[in-house]
């Protein structure tokens, strides 16, 4: 197949994967039917022969003298047993299963790769971190946070899907391979607990075993300085695998270390989360994501208000839009019911085939990045009549010119589970940014439409301005990115919080400086 990696960066891929698995279920059903028939046939032969032995050959009557008995016995030994023992049916059934599987894998562009699995595991760990989810409850299929010693429900799924020891092993291994022992310890701990609970029962689908989990967990504890725990886990491992020389060597090393550097009874090393690129704003970011939209600011600041807004434009006179001013510096407003349900759905549909892994500016180029996990598509006005209508509506509301090249095409974004966009600016912060390729200046404003709701998570957080906006289906968020003197407004630093549960779609219209001269006067005053 041509696709090297599909990256499960949008929920669309999850939907495609469901249909892939349905085909595999059908294949397996056929395989099980054929294999059951094969075993039935073998059992029939077994019953026939063993009955003969108990009834004919061992009876008091001398049936050996019967030439038919002699003939059938000789025939069985000369031919029937050979045919049975060397039957190809088992291989044929396996072969049919395998080639069916390979066909599905070949034909489906969205068959998940190792990279997708690793990306999904990282997504789970991201949700764990940003929403302070307790791993133990996550493993039981629940979304709970520890708050002052109490477990509180963040989200109650209709059906909870518990994870297996092997599921946890995989997540732990992804962390382990990144030398992220903070996460590997927690996930492998759950894996070992679940594998132990399964009592060594073998499952053909598993990738890891209790031994593998113990091995990785012991080493993770060693790396984080917990040598005595590493030792006891390794001793348990050696019980299962007494000939493992590497493990016995580790045990010797751990014992030596414990003698040379006996741990202090009070020493309790708190594991630290691995560093991230946005460490300085991490606490604020996570707090804003967790407290989505519960800002008391409205009642505290009388200059924030809601009204029916027409911007004196004839097109809005009969249907004023409900405007909610969320912040004055930076100036952020939410326009409720900006788009209708059916318009939002149509835009998703039109964008679907064009969705590609989202990129970010990286020097003069664009590149994919862990800090932006989503898929996006650019829609020209010609892609669907709705897009032109939206452009007109944006102009009516903002008075800004959104015709190309004074604004970019509409960017439609779909996040996957755990999809996010860490704190960033929409405007260019360096003169070599690819954003200047339109030759119409920087991105002066952002008009972002929420094309869907979400079940949990996914707020838009303004880090320095210290507030977050929950996803409000069909609403649009507007803010200025630049001061009137053209300088970037540092207070617009914002983020798309990870989607905890749901299928989040947004559409961005980025409006550039040029073409707006009569609507937004320049000012040398850096305060404006
Ligand atoms: O999805 C969000 O809430 C924010 C998206 C965003 O900031 C962007 O696409 O630039
Ligand atoms: Fe943004």
Coordinates of C-alpha atoms and ligand atoms in Angstrom, one line a residue:
X1 CA 0.0 0.0 0.0
X2 CA 1.1 3.5 -0.7
X3 CA 0.3 5.1 2.6
X4 CA 3.3 5.1 4.9
X5 CA 1.5 6.3 7.9
X6 CA -2.0 7.4 8.5
X7 CA -1.7 8.9 11.9
X8 CA -4.9 8.7 14.0
X9 CA -5.0 12.5 14.3
X10 CA -8.6 12.8 13.5
X11 CA -11.7 11.0 14.7
X12 CA -12.6 10.2 11.1
X13 CA -9.8 7.6 11.1
X14 CA -11.4 6.0 14.1
X15 CA -14.6 5.6 12.1
X16 CA -12.8 4.1 9.2
X17 CA -11.0 1.7 11.6
X18 CA -14.4 0.4 12.9
X19 CA -15.4 -0.6 9.4
X20 CA -12.0 -2.3 8.9
X21 CA -12.5 -4.4 12.0
X22 CA -16.0 -5.4 10.9
X23 CA -14.5 -7.0 7.8
X24 CA -11.9 -8.9 10.0
X25 CA -14.7 -10.1 12.3
X26 CA -16.4 -11.7 9.2
X27 CA -13.2 -13.3 8.2
X28 CA -12.6 -14.8 11.6
X29 CA -16.2 -16.1 11.7
X30 CA -15.7 -18.0 8.5
X31 CA -12.4 -19.3 9.8
X32 CA -14.0 -20.5 13.0
X33 CA -16.8 -22.2 11.1
X34 CA -14.3 -24.1 8.9
X35 CA -12.0 -25.0 11.7
X36 CA -15.0 -26.3 13.7
X37 CA -16.1 -28.4 10.8
X38 CA -12.6 -29.8 10.4
X39 CA -12.5 -30.7 14.1
X40 CA -16.0 -32.3 13.8
X41 CA -14.7 -34.5 10.9
X42 CA -11.7 -35.5 13.0
X43 CA -13.9 -36.3 15.9
X44 CA -16.1 -38.5 13.7
X45 CA -13.1 -40.5 12.6
X46 CA -11.9 -40.8 16.2
X47 CA -15.3 -42.0 17.4
X48 CA -15.5 -44.5 14.6
X49 CA -12.1 -46.0 15.2
X50 CA -12.3 -46.0 19.0
X51 CA -15.8 -47.6 18.9
X52 CA -14.4 -50.3 16.7
X53 CA -11.7 -51.0 19.2
X54 CA -14.1 -51.2 22.2
X55 CA -16.8 -53.1 20.4
X56 CA -15.3 -55.3 17.7
X57 CA -11.6 -55.9 18.4
X58 CA -11.8 -56.4 22.1
X59 CA -15.0 -58.3 22.2
X60 CA -15.2 -62.1 22.9
X61 CA -16.1 -62.8 19.3
X62 CA -13.2 -63.5 17.1
X63 CA -13.9 -60.8 14.6
X64 CA -10.3 -60.7 13.4
X65 CA -11.3 -63.7 11.3
X66 CA -13.7 -61.6 9.4
X67 CA -11.9 -60.6 6.1
X68 CA -13.8 -57.3 6.0
X69 CA -12.5 -56.4 9.5
X70 CA -9.0 -57.3 8.4
X71 CA -9.4 -55.3 5.1
X72 CA -10.7 -52.1 6.7
X73 CA -8.0 -52.3 9.4
X74 CA -5.2 -52.6 6.9
X75 CA -6.8 -49.8 4.8
X76 CA -7.0 -47.5 7.7
X77 CA -3.4 -48.0 8.6
X78 CA -2.1 -47.9 5.1
X79 CA -4.1 -44.8 4.0
X80 CA -6.7 -43.3 6.3
X81 CA -4.4 -42.3 9.2
X82 CA -1.9 -40.8 6.8
X83 CA -4.6 -38.8 5.2
X84 CA -5.8 -37.5 8.5
X85 CA -2.4 -36.8 10.0
X86 CA -1.1 -35.1 7.0
X87 CA -4.3 -33.2 6.0
X88 CA -3.7 -29.7 4.6
X89 CA -7.0 -28.4 5.8
X90 CA -5.7 -26.6 8.9
X91 CA -3.1 -24.8 6.7
X92 CA -5.7 -24.1 4.1
X93 CA -8.0 -22.5 6.7
X94 CA -5.1 -20.5 8.2
X95 CA -4.1 -19.4 4.7
X96 CA -7.6 -18.3 3.8
X97 CA -7.7 -16.2 7.0
X98 CA -4.3 -14.7 6.4
X99 CA -4.8 -13.8 2.7
X100 CA -8.2 -12.3 3.6
X101 CA -6.5 -10.2 6.3
X102 CA -3.7 -9.2 3.9
X103 CA -6.3 -8.1 1.4
X104 CA -8.1 -5.9 3.9
X105 CA -4.7 -4.4 5.0
X106 CA -3.7 -3.8 1.4
X107 CA -7.0 -2.2 0.4
X108 CA -7.7 0.0 3.4
X109 CA -5.6 3.1 3.4
X110 CA -6.5 3.6 7.0
X111 CA -5.2 0.4 8.4
X112 CA -3.4 1.5 11.6
X113 CA 0.4 1.3 11.7
X114 CA 2.7 1.1 14.7
X115 CA 3.0 4.9 14.5
X116 CA -0.7 5.2 14.9
X117 CA -0.7 3.0 18.0
X118 CA 2.1 4.9 19.5
X119 CA 0.3 8.2 18.7
X120 CA -2.9 6.9 20.4
X121 CA -0.9 5.8 23.5
X122 CA 0.7 9.3 23.7
X123 CA -2.8 10.7 23.4
X124 CA -3.9 8.8 26.4
X125 CA -1.0 10.0 28.4
X126 CA -1.6 13.5 27.3
X127 CA -5.2 13.3 28.6
X128 CA -3.9 11.7 31.8
X129 CA -1.7 14.7 32.3
X130 CA -3.8 17.7 31.2
X131 CA -6.9 16.5 33.0
X132 CA -5.0 15.0 36.0
X133 CA -6.8 11.7 35.4
X134 CA -6.0 8.8 37.7
X135 CA -4.5 5.9 35.8
X136 CA -6.1 3.3 38.0
X137 CA -9.6 4.5 37.1
X138 CA -8.7 5.1 33.5
X139 CA -7.8 1.5 33.3
X140 CA -11.2 0.6 34.6
X141 CA -12.8 2.7 31.9
X142 CA -13.6 5.7 34.0
X143 CA -12.5 9.3 33.9
X144 CA -11.7 10.5 37.4
X145 CA -9.5 13.1 38.9
X146 CA -7.9 13.1 42.3
X147 CA -8.8 16.4 44.0
X148 CA -7.6 16.9 47.6
X149 CA -7.6 13.2 48.1
X150 CA -11.1 12.7 46.7
X151 CA -11.8 11.0 43.3
X152 CA -14.2 13.1 41.3
X153 CA -15.8 12.1 38.0
X154 CA -14.8 14.2 35.1
X155 CA -16.9 12.4 32.6
X156 CA -19.2 9.3 32.9
X157 CA -19.2 7.2 29.8
X158 CA -22.3 5.3 28.9
X159 CA -20.3 2.1 28.6
X160 CA -16.9 1.8 30.3
X161 CA -14.3 -0.1 28.4
X162 CA -11.7 -1.5 30.8
X163 CA -8.2 -2.0 29.6
X164 CA -6.3 -5.3 29.7
X165 CA -2.8 -6.0 31.1
X166 CA -1.6 -6.1 27.6
X167 CA -3.2 -2.7 26.7
X168 CA -1.5 -1.1 29.7
X169 CA 1.8 -2.8 28.8
X170 CA 1.7 -1.2 25.4
X171 CA 1.1 2.3 26.8
X172 CA 3.8 1.7 29.4
X173 CA 6.2 0.5 26.7
X174 CA 5.7 3.6 24.6
X175 CA 6.6 5.8 27.6
X176 CA 9.5 3.5 28.4
X177 CA 11.0 3.8 24.9
X178 CA 10.9 7.5 25.3
X179 CA 12.8 7.1 28.6
X180 CA 9.7 8.7 30.2
X181 CA 9.7 6.6 33.4
X182 CA 7.1 8.9 35.1
X183 CA 4.4 7.4 32.8
X184 CA 6.0 4.0 32.3
X185 CA 6.0 3.2 36.0
X186 CA 2.3 4.1 36.4
X187 CA 1.1 2.2 33.3
X188 CA 3.3 -0.9 33.8
X189 CA 2.2 -1.1 37.4
X190 CA -1.3 -1.5 36.2
X191 CA -0.2 -3.9 33.6
X192 CA 1.6 -6.1 36.1
X193 CA -1.4 -6.0 38.4
X194 CA -3.8 -7.1 35.6
X195 CA -1.5 -9.8 34.2
X196 CA -1.1 -11.2 37.7
X197 CA -4.8 -11.2 38.1
X198 CA -5.3 -13.1 34.8
X199 CA -3.2 -15.9 36.4
X200 CA -0.9 -16.4 33.5
X201 CA -3.7 -17.3 31.2
X202 CA -2.5 -17.3 27.6
X203 CA -4.3 -15.1 25.0
X204 CA -3.3 -15.5 21.4
X205 CA -3.7 -11.8 20.7
X206 CA -1.4 -10.5 23.3
X207 CA 1.9 -8.7 22.6
X208 CA 3.4 -8.9 26.0
X209 CA 3.4 -11.2 29.1
X210 CA 3.6 -10.7 32.8
X211 CA 7.4 -11.3 32.5
X212 CA 7.7 -8.6 29.9
X213 CA 5.8 -6.1 32.1
X214 CA 7.8 -7.1 35.2
X215 CA 11.0 -6.6 33.2
X216 CA 10.1 -3.1 32.0
X217 CA 8.7 -2.1 35.3
X218 CA 11.7 -3.2 37.3
X219 CA 14.0 -1.3 35.0
X220 CA 11.8 1.8 35.1
X221 CA 12.0 1.7 38.9
X222 CA 15.7 1.3 38.8
X223 CA 16.0 4.3 36.5
X224 CA 14.0 6.4 38.9
X225 CA 16.1 5.4 41.9
X226 CA 13.8 2.9 43.5
X227 CA 16.4 0.1 43.6
X228 CA 14.8 -2.1 46.3
X229 CA 11.5 -2.2 44.3
X230 CA 13.5 -3.0 41.1
X231 CA 15.1 -5.8 43.1
X232 CA 11.9 -7.4 44.3
X233 CA 10.2 -7.2 40.9
X234 CA 13.3 -8.8 39.3
X235 CA 13.2 -11.6 41.8
X236 CA 9.6 -12.3 40.9
X237 CA 10.6 -12.3 37.3
X238 CA 13.4 -14.8 38.0
X239 CA 10.8 -17.1 39.5
X240 CA 9.0 -17.3 36.2
X241 CA 12.1 -17.4 34.1
X242 CA 14.9 -19.0 36.2
X243 CA 17.4 -19.3 33.3
X244 CA 17.3 -15.6 32.4
X245 CA 21.0 -14.6 32.9
X246 CA 20.3 -10.9 32.2
X247 CA 17.8 -10.8 35.1
X248 CA 20.1 -12.6 37.5
X249 CA 22.9 -10.2 36.6
X250 CA 20.5 -7.2 37.3
X251 CA 19.6 -8.8 40.6
X252 CA 23.3 -9.0 41.6
X253 CA 23.7 -5.4 40.6
X254 CA 20.7 -4.2 42.5
X255 CA 21.9 -6.1 45.6
X256 CA 25.3 -4.6 45.4
X257 CA 23.9 -1.1 45.0
X258 CA 21.6 -1.5 48.0
X259 CA 24.6 -2.5 50.1
X260 CA 26.8 0.3 48.8
X261 CA 24.1 3.0 48.9
X262 CA 21.5 1.9 51.5
X263 CA 18.3 4.0 50.9
X264 CA 17.4 6.3 53.7
X265 CA 14.2 5.3 55.3
X266 CA 12.7 8.8 54.7
X267 CA 13.9 8.9 51.1
X268 CA 10.8 9.1 48.9
X269 CA 11.5 10.4 45.5
X270 CA 8.4 11.9 43.9
X271 CA 8.4 11.1 40.2
X272 CA 8.5 14.1 38.0
X273 CA 6.6 14.5 34.7
X274 CA 8.9 14.8 31.7
X275 CA 9.7 18.3 30.5
X276 CA 7.6 19.7 27.7
X277 CA 8.3 22.5 25.3
X278 CA 5.7 24.8 26.9
X279 CA 6.8 24.2 30.5
X280 CA 6.4 27.9 31.6
X281 CA 2.8 28.0 30.8
X282 CA 1.9 24.4 31.6
X283 CA 0.2 24.9 34.9
X284 CA -2.0 27.7 33.7
X285 CA -2.8 25.9 30.5
X286 CA -3.8 22.7 32.4
X287 CA -5.8 24.7 34.9
X288 CA -7.7 26.5 32.2
X289 CA -8.4 23.3 30.3
X290 CA -9.7 21.6 33.5
X291 CA -12.0 24.5 34.5
X292 CA -13.4 25.0 31.1
X293 CA -15.4 28.1 30.9
X294 CA -16.2 28.6 34.6
X295 CA -14.9 32.1 34.7
X296 CA -16.6 34.4 37.2
X297 CA -15.3 37.4 35.2
X298 CA -18.7 38.2 33.7
X299 CA -20.1 39.3 37.0
X300 CA -16.9 40.9 38.3
X301 CA -16.3 43.2 35.3
X302 CA -19.3 45.3 34.2
X303 CA -17.5 46.1 30.9
X304 CA -18.1 42.5 29.8
X305 CA -21.6 42.1 28.5
X306 CA -23.9 40.3 26.1
X307 CA -26.1 42.0 23.5
X308 CA -27.9 41.6 20.2
X309 CA -25.4 42.9 17.6
X310 CA -26.0 44.1 14.0
X311 CA -22.9 46.1 13.4
X312 CA -25.3 48.4 11.5
X313 CA -25.3 46.1 8.6
X314 CA -28.6 45.6 6.7
X315 CA -28.0 41.9 6.5
X316 CA -28.1 41.5 10.3
X317 CA -30.9 43.9 11.1
X318 CA -33.6 41.3 11.0
X319 CA -31.5 38.7 12.7
X320 CA -29.1 40.3 15.1
X321 CA -26.4 38.0 16.4
X322 CA -26.0 37.3 20.1
X323 CA -22.7 38.7 21.0
X324 CA -20.8 37.9 24.2
X325 CA -17.8 40.0 25.0
X326 CA -15.5 37.6 26.9
X327 CA -12.4 39.8 27.3
X328 CA -11.3 43.4 26.6
X329 CA -7.5 42.9 26.6
X330 CA -7.1 41.0 24.4
X331 CA -10.4 41.8 22.8
X332 CA -12.2 38.4 22.5
X333 CA -15.9 38.0 21.5
X334 CA -18.1 35.0 21.0
X335 CA -20.9 35.2 18.4
X336 CA -23.6 32.7 19.3
X337 CA -25.5 30.8 16.6
X338 CA -23.1 32.1 13.9
X339 CA -23.7 29.0 11.8
X340 CA -26.6 26.6 11.5
X341 CA -26.4 22.9 12.2
X342 CA -26.8 22.0 8.6
X343 CA -24.2 24.5 7.4
X344 CA -21.7 23.1 10.0
X345 CA -22.4 19.6 8.9
X346 CA -22.0 20.5 5.2
X347 CA -18.6 22.1 5.9
X348 CA -17.4 19.0 7.6
X349 CA -18.6 16.9 4.7
X350 CA -16.9 19.1 2.1
X351 CA -13.6 19.1 4.1
X352 CA -13.5 15.4 4.7
X353 CA -11.7 14.2 1.7
X354 CA -9.1 17.0 1.9
X355 CA -8.1 16.4 5.5
X356 CA -4.4 16.1 6.1
X357 CA -2.2 16.0 9.2
X358 CA -2.0 19.6 10.4
X359 CA 1.3 21.4 10.2
X360 CA 2.8 24.4 12.0
X361 CA 5.3 27.0 11.0
X362 CA 8.8 25.8 11.5
X363 CA 11.3 28.4 10.5
X364 CA 10.6 29.2 6.9
X365 CA 8.8 25.9 6.3
X366 CA 5.8 24.0 7.6
X367 CA 6.1 20.7 9.5
X368 CA 4.0 18.4 11.6
X369 CA 4.5 18.6 15.4
X370 CA 3.5 16.8 18.5
X371 CA 2.1 20.0 19.9
X372 CA -0.5 20.2 17.2
X373 CA -2.5 16.9 16.7
X374 CA -5.3 17.2 14.3
X375 CA -6.2 17.0 10.6
X376 CA -7.1 20.0 8.5
X377 CA -8.2 21.0 5.0
X378 CA -8.3 24.3 3.2
X379 CA -11.5 25.2 1.5
X380 CA -11.7 27.8 -1.2
X381 CA -14.9 29.8 -1.8
X382 CA -15.6 27.6 -4.8
X383 CA -15.7 24.4 -2.8
X384 CA -19.3 25.0 -1.6
X385 CA -21.8 27.9 -1.8
X386 CA -21.9 28.0 2.0
X387 CA -18.3 29.1 2.2
X388 CA -19.0 32.4 0.4
X389 CA -22.1 33.0 2.5
X390 CA -19.9 32.5 5.7
X391 CA -17.3 35.0 4.3
X392 CA -20.1 37.5 3.8
X393 CA -21.4 37.0 7.3
X394 CA -17.9 37.4 8.7
X395 CA -17.6 40.7 6.9
X396 CA -21.0 41.9 8.1
X397 CA -20.0 41.2 11.7
X398 CA -16.4 42.4 11.7
X399 CA -16.4 44.9 8.8
X400 CA -13.2 43.2 7.6
X401 CA -12.3 42.3 4.1
X402 CA -12.0 38.5 3.9
X403 CA -11.5 38.2 0.1
X404 CA -8.3 36.5 -1.0
X405 CA -5.5 37.5 -0.6
X406 CA -6.6 39.6 2.4
X407 CA -7.7 36.5 4.3
X408 CA -6.6 32.9 4.0
X409 CA -8.9 30.2 2.7
X410 CA -11.2 28.6 5.4
X411 CA -9.2 26.1 7.3
X412 CA -11.3 23.2 8.6
X413 CA -9.8 21.3 11.5
X414 CA -10.8 17.9 13.0
X415 CA -9.2 16.7 16.2
X416 CA -8.9 13.1 17.1
X417 CA -9.1 11.7 20.6
X418 CA -6.6 13.5 22.7
X419 CA -6.1 15.9 19.8
X420 CA -4.9 19.3 20.8
X421 CA -3.0 22.5 19.9
X422 CA -0.7 23.6 22.6
X423 CA -0.2 27.3 23.5
X424 CA 0.7 29.3 20.3
X425 CA 0.1 32.5 18.5
X426 CA -1.9 32.6 15.3
X427 CA 0.2 35.5 14.0
X428 CA 3.8 35.2 12.7
X429 CA 6.4 36.0 15.3
X430 CA 9.3 36.0 12.9
X431 CA 9.8 37.8 9.6
X432 CA 10.7 34.6 7.7
X433 CA 7.4 32.9 8.6
X434 CA 5.6 31.2 5.7
X435 CA 2.5 33.2 6.8
X436 CA 3.9 36.2 4.9
X437 CA 3.8 34.4 1.6
X438 CA 0.5 36.0 0.7
X439 CA 2.2 39.4 0.8
X440 CA -0.7 40.9 2.7
X441 CA 1.0 41.3 6.0
X442 CA 0.5 39.4 9.2
X443 CA -2.6 37.7 10.6
X444 CA -4.4 40.7 12.2
X445 CA -7.4 38.7 13.4
X446 CA -8.7 35.2 13.9
X447 CA -12.3 34.2 13.3
X448 CA -12.8 30.7 14.6
X449 CA -16.1 28.8 14.2
X450 CA -17.0 25.8 16.4
X451 CA -18.5 23.3 13.9
X452 CA -19.4 20.7 16.5
X453 CA -19.9 20.2 20.2
X454 CA -17.7 17.8 22.3
X455 CA -18.6 15.6 25.1
X456 CA -15.6 16.6 27.3
X457 CA -12.5 18.7 27.0
X458 CA -11.5 20.7 24.0
X459 CA -11.9 24.2 25.3
X460 CA -10.0 27.1 23.8
X461 CA -7.7 28.5 26.5
X462 CA -6.2 32.0 26.5
X463 CA -3.1 31.5 28.7
X464 CA -2.0 35.0 29.6
X465 CA -5.5 36.4 29.6
X466 CA -6.4 33.6 32.0
X467 CA -9.7 32.4 30.7
X468 CA -11.0 29.5 28.6
X469 CA -13.9 29.2 26.3
X470 CA -15.8 25.9 26.2
X471 CA -16.7 24.5 22.8
X472 CA -20.1 26.2 22.0
X473 CA -21.6 24.4 19.0
X474 CA -22.2 26.8 16.1
X475 CA -20.7 29.8 17.8
X476 CA -17.7 31.8 16.5
X477 CA -14.9 33.3 18.4
X478 CA -13.2 36.5 17.2
X479 CA -10.0 38.2 18.4
X480 CA -7.4 40.6 17.3
X481 CA -3.9 39.1 17.1
X482 CA -2.0 42.3 16.5
X483 CA -1.9 45.7 18.3
X484 CA -2.9 48.7 16.2
X485 CA 0.8 49.4 15.6
X486 CA 1.2 46.0 13.9
X487 CA 3.0 44.4 16.8
X488 CA 1.9 41.0 17.9
X489 CA -0.3 41.0 21.0
X490 CA 1.4 38.6 23.5
X491 CA -1.9 38.3 25.4
X492 CA -3.4 36.3 22.6
X493 CA -1.3 33.2 23.4
X494 CA -4.0 30.5 23.2
X495 CA -4.5 26.8 22.9
X496 CA -6.9 24.1 21.8
X497 CA -7.2 21.8 24.9
X498 CA -7.0 18.1 24.3
X499 CA -10.3 16.5 23.4
X500 CA -11.2 14.1 26.2
X501 CA -14.3 12.6 24.6
X502 CA -15.9 13.7 21.4
X503 CA -15.4 14.7 17.8
X504 CA -14.3 18.4 17.7
X505 CA -14.4 20.4 14.5
X506 CA -13.4 24.0 14.1
X507 CA -13.0 26.3 11.1
X508 CA -10.4 29.2 11.1
X509 CA -10.6 32.3 9.0
X510 CA -7.4 34.2 9.3
X511 CA -7.6 37.8 8.3
X512 CA -4.5 39.7 7.2
X513 CA -3.4 43.3 7.8
X514 CA -3.7 44.6 4.3
X515 CA -7.1 45.3 2.9
X516 CA -8.3 46.4 6.3
X517 CA -6.9 49.9 6.3
X518 CA -10.3 51.6 6.4
X519 CA -11.8 49.3 9.0
X520 CA -8.9 49.1 11.4
X521 CA -6.9 52.2 11.5
X522 CA -3.2 51.8 12.4
X523 CA -2.0 53.5 15.4
X524 CA 1.5 54.1 16.6
X525 CA 0.3 53.7 20.2
X526 CA 1.5 50.3 21.5
X527 CA -1.3 50.3 24.1
X528 CA -4.0 50.1 21.5
Ligands
LIG1 O1 -9.3 24.4 18.5 C1 -9.2 25.4 19.2 O2 -9.9 25.6 20.2 C2 -8.1 26.4 18.9 C3 -7.5 26.2 17.5 C4 -6.5 27.1 17.2 O3 -6.0 27.9 18.0 C5 -5.9 27.1 15.8 O4 -6.3 26.3 15.0 O5 -5.1 28.0 15.6
LIG2 FE1 -4.8 29.3 17.1

